[in-house]
Coordinates of C-alpha atoms in Angstrom, one line a residue:
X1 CA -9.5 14.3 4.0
X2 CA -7.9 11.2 2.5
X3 CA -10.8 9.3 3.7
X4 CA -13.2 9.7 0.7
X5 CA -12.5 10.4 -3.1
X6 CA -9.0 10.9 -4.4
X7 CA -6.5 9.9 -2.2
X8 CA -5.4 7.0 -3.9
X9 CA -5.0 7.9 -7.2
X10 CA -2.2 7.8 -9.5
X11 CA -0.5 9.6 -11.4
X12 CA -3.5 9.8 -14.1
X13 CA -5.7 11.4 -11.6
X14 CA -8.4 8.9 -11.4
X15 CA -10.1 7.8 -8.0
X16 CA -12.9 4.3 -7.0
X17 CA -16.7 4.2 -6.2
X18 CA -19.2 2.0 -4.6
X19 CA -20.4 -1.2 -6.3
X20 CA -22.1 -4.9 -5.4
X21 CA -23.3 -8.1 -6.5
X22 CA -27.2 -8.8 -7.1
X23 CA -29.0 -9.4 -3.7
X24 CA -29.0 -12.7 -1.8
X25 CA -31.1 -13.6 1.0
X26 CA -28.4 -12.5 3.7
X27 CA -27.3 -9.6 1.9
X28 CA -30.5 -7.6 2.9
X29 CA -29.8 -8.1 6.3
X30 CA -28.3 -4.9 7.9
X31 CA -25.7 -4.4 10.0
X32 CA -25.5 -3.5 13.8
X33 CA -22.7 -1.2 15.5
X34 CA -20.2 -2.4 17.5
X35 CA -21.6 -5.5 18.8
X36 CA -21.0 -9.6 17.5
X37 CA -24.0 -10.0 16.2
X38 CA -25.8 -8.9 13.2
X39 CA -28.9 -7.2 13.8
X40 CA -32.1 -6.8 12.3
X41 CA -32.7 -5.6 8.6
X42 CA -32.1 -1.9 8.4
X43 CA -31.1 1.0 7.1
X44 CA -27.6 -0.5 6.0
X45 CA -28.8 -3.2 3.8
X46 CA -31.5 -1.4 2.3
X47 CA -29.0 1.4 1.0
X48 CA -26.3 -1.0 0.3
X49 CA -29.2 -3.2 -2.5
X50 CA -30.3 0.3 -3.8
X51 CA -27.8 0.5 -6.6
X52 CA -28.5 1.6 -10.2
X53 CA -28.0 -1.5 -12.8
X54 CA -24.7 0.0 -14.4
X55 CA -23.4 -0.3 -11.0
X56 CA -22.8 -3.4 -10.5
X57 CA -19.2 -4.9 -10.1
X58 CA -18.4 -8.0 -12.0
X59 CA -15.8 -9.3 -9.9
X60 CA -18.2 -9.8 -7.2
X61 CA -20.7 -12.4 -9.2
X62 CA -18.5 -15.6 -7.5
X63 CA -19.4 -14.7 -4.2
X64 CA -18.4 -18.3 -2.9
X65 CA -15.3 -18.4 -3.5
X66 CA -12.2 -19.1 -1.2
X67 CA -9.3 -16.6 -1.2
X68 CA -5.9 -18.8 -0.5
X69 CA -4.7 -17.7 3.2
X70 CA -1.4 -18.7 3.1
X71 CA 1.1 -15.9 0.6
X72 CA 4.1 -13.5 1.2
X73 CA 1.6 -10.9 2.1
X74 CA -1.8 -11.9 3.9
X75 CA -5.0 -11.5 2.3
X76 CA -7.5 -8.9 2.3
X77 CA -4.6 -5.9 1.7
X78 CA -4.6 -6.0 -2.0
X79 CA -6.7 -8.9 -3.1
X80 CA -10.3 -8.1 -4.4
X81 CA -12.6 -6.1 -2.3
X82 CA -15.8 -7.9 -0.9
X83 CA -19.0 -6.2 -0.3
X84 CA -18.9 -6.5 3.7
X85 CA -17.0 -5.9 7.1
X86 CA -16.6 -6.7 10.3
X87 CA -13.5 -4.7 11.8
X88 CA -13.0 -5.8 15.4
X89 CA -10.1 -3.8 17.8
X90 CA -8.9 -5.8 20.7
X91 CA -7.0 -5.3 23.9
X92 CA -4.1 -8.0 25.0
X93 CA -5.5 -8.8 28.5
X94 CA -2.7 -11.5 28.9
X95 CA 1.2 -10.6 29.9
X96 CA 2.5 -14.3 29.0
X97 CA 4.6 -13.9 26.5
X98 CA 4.3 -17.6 25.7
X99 CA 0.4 -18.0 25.9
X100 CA -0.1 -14.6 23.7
X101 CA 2.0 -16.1 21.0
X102 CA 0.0 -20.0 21.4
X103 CA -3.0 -17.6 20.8
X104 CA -1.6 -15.9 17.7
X105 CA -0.7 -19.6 16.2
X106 CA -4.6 -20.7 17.6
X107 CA -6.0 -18.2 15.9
X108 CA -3.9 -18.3 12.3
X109 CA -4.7 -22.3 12.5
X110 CA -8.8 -21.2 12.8
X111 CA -8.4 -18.6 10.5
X112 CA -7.0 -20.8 7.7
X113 CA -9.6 -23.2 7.9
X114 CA -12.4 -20.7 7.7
X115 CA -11.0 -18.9 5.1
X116 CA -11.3 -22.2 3.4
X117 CA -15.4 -22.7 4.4
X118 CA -14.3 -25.3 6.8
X119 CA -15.6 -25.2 10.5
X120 CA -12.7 -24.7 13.3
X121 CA -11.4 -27.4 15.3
X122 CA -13.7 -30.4 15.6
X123 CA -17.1 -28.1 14.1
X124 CA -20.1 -26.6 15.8
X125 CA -21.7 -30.2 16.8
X126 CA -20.5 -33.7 17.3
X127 CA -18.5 -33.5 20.0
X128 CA -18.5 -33.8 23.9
X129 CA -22.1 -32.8 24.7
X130 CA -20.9 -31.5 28.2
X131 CA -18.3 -29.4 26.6
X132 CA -19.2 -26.3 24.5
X133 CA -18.4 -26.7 20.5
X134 CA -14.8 -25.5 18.6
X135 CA -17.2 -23.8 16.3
X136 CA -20.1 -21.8 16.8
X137 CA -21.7 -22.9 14.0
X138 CA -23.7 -19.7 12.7
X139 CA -21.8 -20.5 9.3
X140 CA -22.4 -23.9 8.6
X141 CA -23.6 -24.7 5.1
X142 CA -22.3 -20.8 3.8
X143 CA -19.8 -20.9 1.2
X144 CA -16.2 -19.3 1.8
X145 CA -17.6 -16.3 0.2
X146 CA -14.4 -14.9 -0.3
X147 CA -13.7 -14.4 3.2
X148 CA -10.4 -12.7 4.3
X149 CA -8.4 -12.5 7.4
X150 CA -5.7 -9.6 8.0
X151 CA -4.0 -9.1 11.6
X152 CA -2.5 -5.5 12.8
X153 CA -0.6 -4.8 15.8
X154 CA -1.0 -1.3 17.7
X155 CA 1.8 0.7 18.8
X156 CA 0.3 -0.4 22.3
X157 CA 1.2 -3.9 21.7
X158 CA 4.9 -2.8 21.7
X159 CA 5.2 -1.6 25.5
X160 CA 4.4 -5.7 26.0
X161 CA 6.3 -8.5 25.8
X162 CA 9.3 -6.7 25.5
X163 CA 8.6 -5.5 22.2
X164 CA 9.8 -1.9 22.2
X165 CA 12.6 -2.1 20.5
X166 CA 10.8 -3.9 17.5
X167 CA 8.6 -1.1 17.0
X168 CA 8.6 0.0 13.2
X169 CA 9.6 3.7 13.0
X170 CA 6.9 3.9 10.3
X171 CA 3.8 2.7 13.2
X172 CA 4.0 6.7 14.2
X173 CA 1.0 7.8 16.6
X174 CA -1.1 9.8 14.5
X175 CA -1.1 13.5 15.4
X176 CA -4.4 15.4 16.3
X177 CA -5.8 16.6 12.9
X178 CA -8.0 20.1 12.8
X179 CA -11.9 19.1 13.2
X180 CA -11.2 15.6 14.9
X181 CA -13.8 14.7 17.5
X182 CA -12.6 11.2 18.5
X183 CA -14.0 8.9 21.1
X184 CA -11.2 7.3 23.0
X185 CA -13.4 4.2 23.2
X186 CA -13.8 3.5 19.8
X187 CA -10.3 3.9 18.7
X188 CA -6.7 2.1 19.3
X189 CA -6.4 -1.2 20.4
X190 CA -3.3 -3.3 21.0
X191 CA -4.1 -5.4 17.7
X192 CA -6.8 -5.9 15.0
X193 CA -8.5 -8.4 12.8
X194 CA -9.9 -7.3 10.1
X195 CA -13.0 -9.9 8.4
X196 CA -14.0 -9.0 5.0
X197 CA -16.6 -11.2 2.8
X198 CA -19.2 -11.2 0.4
X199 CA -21.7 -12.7 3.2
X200 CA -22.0 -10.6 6.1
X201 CA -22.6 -14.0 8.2
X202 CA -19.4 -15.4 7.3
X203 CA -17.4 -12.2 8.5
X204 CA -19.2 -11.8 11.6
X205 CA -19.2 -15.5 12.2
X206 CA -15.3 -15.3 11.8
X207 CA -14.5 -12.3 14.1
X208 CA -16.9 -14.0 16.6
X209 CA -14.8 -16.8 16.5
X210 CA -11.6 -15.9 17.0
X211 CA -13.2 -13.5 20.2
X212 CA -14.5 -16.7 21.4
X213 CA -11.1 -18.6 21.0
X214 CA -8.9 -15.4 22.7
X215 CA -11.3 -15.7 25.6
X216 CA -9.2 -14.6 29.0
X217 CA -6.4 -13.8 26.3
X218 CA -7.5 -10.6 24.7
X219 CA -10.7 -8.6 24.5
X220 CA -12.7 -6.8 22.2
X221 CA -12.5 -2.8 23.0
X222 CA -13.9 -1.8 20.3
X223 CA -16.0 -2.9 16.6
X224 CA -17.1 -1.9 13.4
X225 CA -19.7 -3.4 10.8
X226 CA -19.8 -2.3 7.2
X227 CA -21.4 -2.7 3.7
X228 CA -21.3 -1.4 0.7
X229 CA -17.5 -1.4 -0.5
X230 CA -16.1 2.1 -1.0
X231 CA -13.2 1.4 -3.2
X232 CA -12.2 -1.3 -5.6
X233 CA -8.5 -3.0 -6.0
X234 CA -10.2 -4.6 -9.6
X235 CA -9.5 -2.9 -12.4
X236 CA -12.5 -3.9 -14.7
X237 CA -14.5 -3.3 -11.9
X238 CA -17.2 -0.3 -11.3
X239 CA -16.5 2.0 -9.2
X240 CA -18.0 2.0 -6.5
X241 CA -20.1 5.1 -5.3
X242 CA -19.9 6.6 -1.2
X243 CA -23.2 7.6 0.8
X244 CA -22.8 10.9 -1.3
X245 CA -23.9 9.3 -4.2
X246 CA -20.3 9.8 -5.6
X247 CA -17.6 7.3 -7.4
X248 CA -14.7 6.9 -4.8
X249 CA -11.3 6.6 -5.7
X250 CA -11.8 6.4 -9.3
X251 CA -8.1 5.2 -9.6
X252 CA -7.1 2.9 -6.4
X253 CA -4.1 1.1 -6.8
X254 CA -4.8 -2.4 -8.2
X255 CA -4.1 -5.7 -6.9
X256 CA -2.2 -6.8 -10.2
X257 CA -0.2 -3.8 -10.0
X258 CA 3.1 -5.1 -8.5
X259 CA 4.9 -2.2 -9.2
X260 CA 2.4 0.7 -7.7
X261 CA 2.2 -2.0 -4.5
X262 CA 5.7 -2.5 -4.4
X263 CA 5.8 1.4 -4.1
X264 CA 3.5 2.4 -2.5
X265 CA 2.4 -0.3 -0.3
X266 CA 4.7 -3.5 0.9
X267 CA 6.8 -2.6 3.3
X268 CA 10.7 -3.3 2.4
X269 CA 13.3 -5.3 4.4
X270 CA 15.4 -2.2 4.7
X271 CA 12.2 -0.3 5.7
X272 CA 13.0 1.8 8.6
X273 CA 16.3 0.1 10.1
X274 CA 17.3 -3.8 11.0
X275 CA 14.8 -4.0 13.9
X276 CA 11.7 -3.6 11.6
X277 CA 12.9 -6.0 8.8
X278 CA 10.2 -8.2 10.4
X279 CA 7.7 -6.0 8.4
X280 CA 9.3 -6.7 5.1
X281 CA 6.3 -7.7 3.1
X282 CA 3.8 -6.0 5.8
X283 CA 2.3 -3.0 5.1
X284 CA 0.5 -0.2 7.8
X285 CA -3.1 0.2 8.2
X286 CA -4.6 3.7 9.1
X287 CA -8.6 2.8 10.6
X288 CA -10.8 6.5 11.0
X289 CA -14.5 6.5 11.4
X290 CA -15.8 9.3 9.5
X291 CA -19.7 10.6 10.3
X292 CA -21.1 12.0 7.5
X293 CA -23.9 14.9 8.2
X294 CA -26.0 13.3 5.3
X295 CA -29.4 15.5 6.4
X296 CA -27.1 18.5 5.5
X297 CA -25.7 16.7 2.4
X298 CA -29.2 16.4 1.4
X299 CA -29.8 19.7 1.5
X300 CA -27.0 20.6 -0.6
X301 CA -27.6 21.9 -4.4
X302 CA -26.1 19.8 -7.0
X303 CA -23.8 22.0 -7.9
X304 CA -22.4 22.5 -4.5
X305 CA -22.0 18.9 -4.5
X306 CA -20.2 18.6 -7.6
X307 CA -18.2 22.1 -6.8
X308 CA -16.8 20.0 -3.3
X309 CA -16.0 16.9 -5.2
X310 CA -14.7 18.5 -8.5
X311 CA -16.4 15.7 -10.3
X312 CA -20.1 15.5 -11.7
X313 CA -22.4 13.2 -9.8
X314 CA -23.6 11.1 -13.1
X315 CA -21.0 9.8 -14.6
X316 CA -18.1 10.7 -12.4
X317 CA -16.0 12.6 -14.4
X318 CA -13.7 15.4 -13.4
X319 CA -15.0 19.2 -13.9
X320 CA -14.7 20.1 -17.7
X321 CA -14.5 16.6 -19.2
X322 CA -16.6 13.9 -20.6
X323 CA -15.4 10.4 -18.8
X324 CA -15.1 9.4 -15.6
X325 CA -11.4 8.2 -16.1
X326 CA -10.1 11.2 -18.2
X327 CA -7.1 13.1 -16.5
X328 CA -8.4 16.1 -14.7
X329 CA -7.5 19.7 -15.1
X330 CA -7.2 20.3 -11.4
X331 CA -6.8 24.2 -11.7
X332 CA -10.7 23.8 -13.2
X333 CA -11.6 23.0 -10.0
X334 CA -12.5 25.1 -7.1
X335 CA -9.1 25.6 -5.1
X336 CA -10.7 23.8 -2.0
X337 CA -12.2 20.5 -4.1
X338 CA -11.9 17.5 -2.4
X339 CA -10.2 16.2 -5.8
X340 CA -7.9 19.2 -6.4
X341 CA -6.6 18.6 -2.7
X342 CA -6.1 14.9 -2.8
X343 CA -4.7 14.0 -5.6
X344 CA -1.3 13.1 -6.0
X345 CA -0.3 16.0 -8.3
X346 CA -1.1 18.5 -5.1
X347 CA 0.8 16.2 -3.3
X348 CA 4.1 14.9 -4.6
X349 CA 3.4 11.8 -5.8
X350 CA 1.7 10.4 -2.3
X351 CA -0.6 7.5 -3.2
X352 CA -2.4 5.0 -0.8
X353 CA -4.3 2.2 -1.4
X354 CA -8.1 1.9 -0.1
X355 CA -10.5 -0.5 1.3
X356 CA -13.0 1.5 2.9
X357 CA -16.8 0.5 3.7
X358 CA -20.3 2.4 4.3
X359 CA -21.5 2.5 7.6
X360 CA -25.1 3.1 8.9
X361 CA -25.8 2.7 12.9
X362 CA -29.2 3.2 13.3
X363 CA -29.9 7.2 14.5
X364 CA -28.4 9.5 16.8
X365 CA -31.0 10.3 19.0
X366 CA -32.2 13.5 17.4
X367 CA -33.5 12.4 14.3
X368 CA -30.2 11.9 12.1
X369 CA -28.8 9.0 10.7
X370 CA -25.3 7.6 12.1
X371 CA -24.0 6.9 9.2
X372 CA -20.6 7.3 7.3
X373 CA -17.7 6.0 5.7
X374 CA -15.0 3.9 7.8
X375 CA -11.6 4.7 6.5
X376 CA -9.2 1.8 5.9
X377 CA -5.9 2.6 4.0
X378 CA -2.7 0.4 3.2
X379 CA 0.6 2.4 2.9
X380 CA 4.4 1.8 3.0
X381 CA 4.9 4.5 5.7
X382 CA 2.2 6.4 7.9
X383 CA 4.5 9.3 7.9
X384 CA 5.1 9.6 4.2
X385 CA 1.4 8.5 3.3
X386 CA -1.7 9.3 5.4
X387 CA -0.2 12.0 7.7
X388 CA 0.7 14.8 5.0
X389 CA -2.4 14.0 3.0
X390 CA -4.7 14.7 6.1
X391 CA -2.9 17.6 7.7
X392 CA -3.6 19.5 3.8
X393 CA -7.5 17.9 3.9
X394 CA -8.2 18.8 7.2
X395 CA -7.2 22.2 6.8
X396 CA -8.9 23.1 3.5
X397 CA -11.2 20.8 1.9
X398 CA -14.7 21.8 1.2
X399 CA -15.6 18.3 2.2
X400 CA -15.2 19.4 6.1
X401 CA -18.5 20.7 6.3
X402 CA -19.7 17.6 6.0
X403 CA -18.0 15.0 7.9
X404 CA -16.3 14.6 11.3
X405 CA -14.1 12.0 11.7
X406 CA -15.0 10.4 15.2
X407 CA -12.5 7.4 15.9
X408 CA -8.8 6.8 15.0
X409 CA -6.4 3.8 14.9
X410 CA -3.1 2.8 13.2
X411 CA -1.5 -0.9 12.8
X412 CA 1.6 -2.7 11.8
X413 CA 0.4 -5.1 9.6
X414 CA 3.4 -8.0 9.1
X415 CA 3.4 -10.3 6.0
X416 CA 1.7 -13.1 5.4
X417 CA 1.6 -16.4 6.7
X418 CA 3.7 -18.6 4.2
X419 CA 2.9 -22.2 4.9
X420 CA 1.2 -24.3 7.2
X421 CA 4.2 -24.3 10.1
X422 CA 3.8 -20.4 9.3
X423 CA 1.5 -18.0 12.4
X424 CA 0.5 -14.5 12.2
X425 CA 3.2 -12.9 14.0
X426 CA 6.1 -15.1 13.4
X427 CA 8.7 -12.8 12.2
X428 CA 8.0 -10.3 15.1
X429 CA 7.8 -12.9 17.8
X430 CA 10.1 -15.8 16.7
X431 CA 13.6 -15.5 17.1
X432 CA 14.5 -17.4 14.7
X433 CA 13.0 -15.4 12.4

């Protein structure tokens, strides 16, 4: 599958890993499942803090920062990857055209002041007493923490509003891939936000309150909370390591590689014909929830492991060399190596770049840990980018026997909002645009 080691590599044959800053108070707090609200130290913040000391990435030491909002492509695509999630899916309950686009300016106008550490509207207190806050006011006193907003629309959200003609050729449905098990109710949606920070209070606190301010407007169909960053977009950063205990896409693309985004990643005006030229600057989202059979896993001798990765568990490196970053010799590696299948040498050239976060939701039921990686990939094109790479993993990879992928969704994701007169959505709903 393209979900976990080397999908994004380039033409070096590198992957990237699994890697945070030292623990704060809220980091040890663990995440719920699909809910708006954290829940209770768990299972997900005790794995996420137990990382070995050479492990730790750098870039994530100023964890109160603010990321700018506004840009020609919106944050939290290629800028540096936080340590936390919270993915939210939602369904357009509106079919006012005019009120569905005040809610898309609403919510760019909260989004930009959060992003900044600022409350939204008039702030969680001080106002009306017999009306309820603009804010809800779980954030107040957080830094930013480099909190990121990023908008997707569905392919649903183009039978609406008279929007099916605007539909990018590249925002294909994804076909049904061999060992899917999906759950209809945790995938799709007409459009996404996607909340990433270093402060798992500031991203739920964000997604809660653009739920609250869509209200009547749109609703949440489906969630996803995650820790424990799964890929890096920072060069000098670790790599980060999966809930295998292995580095994870040792060479993602980078965020100061214009070219390799340019490529591979930023859609182009000319992109798929003159009705998608809104998506110049956009890229496409692919969102899969993969369940990991970790008891199994746990099981597995070490050199199985290593045999279904093509890489050694220590240090990273591909079968028969020293370093973590040297070039592999795929034909080294077992024919049916996750690393052998997904890298870009198997595969013409395809390269995608990763944001992907660990995942654990309590237990099953029976004992076993629900717990996983959840997929996020940029690319140019669906078609030319995840779709080839997972028909070839699905059918072949060792990694199978280990994972299920058990939720599915794809987004449009347009550029980024430019100025403050800009809104998410502009160039798709303005016509003047």
């Amino acid at each position: 599958m393209t979900d976990i080691q080397d999908s994004t590599q380039g033409a070096d044959g590198a992957e990237t890993a699994l890697a945070g800053s030292a623990p704060t108070r809220r980091s040890l707090i663990g995440w719920g499942s699909a809910g708006l609200a954290l829940g209770a130290a768990a299972a997900g913040g005790a794995v996420a803090m137990t990382r070995a000391g050479n492990d730790v990435d750098p870039v994530g030491a100023d964890t109160g920062a603010a990321v700018p909002f506004h840009g020609p492509h919106q944050a939290g695509i290629a800028t540096a990857v936080q340590d936390r999630l919270h993915f939210a899916a939602f369904d357009v309950k509106t079919d006012d055209r005019a009120e569905f686009v005040q809610l898309l300016k609403d919510w760019t106008q909260a989004a930009a002041r959060m992003t900044a550490g600022h409350t939204v509207g008039e702030g969680a207190y001080g106002g009306l007493a017999e009306a309820p806050p603009d804010d809800t006011g779980e954030a107040l006193g957080l830094k930013p923490s480099r909190l990121t907003l990023t908008i997707g629309f569905g392919p649903s959200l183009f039978t609406k509003f008279g929007l099916a003609d605007r539909r990018p050729e590249a925002l294909v449905d994804l076909p049904a891939f061999p060992g899917d098990n999906l759950d209809k109710a945790r995938s799709d949606g007409d459009l996404c936000i996607q909340a990433c920070a270093d402060d798992p209070q500031v991203a739920v606190h964000a997604i809660r309150n653009l739920a609250r301010i869509g209200f009547g407007k749109v609703a949440i169909r489906w969630s996803q909370l995650g820790f424990g960053k799964t890929s890096s977009t920072t060069p000098e950063a670790q790599t980060p390591r999966n809930l295998m205990g292995f580095k994870d896409g040792t060479r993602n693309i980078a965020g100061t590689e214009t070219a390799r985004l340019d490529k591979f990643v930023w859609a182009g005006e000319k992109d798929n014909g003159a009705n998608s030229a809104w998506m110049s600057g956009g890229s496409y989202l692919v969102a899969r929830r993969i369940r990991m059979n970790i008891e199994t896993w746990d099981r597995t001798s070490l050199q199985e492991q290593e045999d279904v990765f093509g890489r050694d568990k220590g240090e990273g490196a591909p079968v028969g060399k020293a370093k973590e970053h040297d070039k592999p010799f795929l034909k080294a590696m077992k024919p049916d190596a996750h690393v052998r299948l997904a890298h870009p040498d198997s595969n013409g050239g395809i390269t995608i770049l990763r944001r992907g976060y660990s995942f654990t939701d309590g237990t099953d039921g029976l004992g076993r840990l629900e717990a996983g990686l959840f997929f996020l990939a940029y690319m140019r094109d669906v078609r030319h980018g995840f779709i080839p790479l997972q028909r070839k993993l699905s059918a072949s990879d060792a990694l199978n026997e280990y994972i299920q992928h058990v939720s599915s969704a794809v987004f449009a994701v347009p550029p980024g909002v430019r100025d403050k007169d800009d809104w998410w959505g502009r160039t798709l709903f303005s016509k003047e645009a």
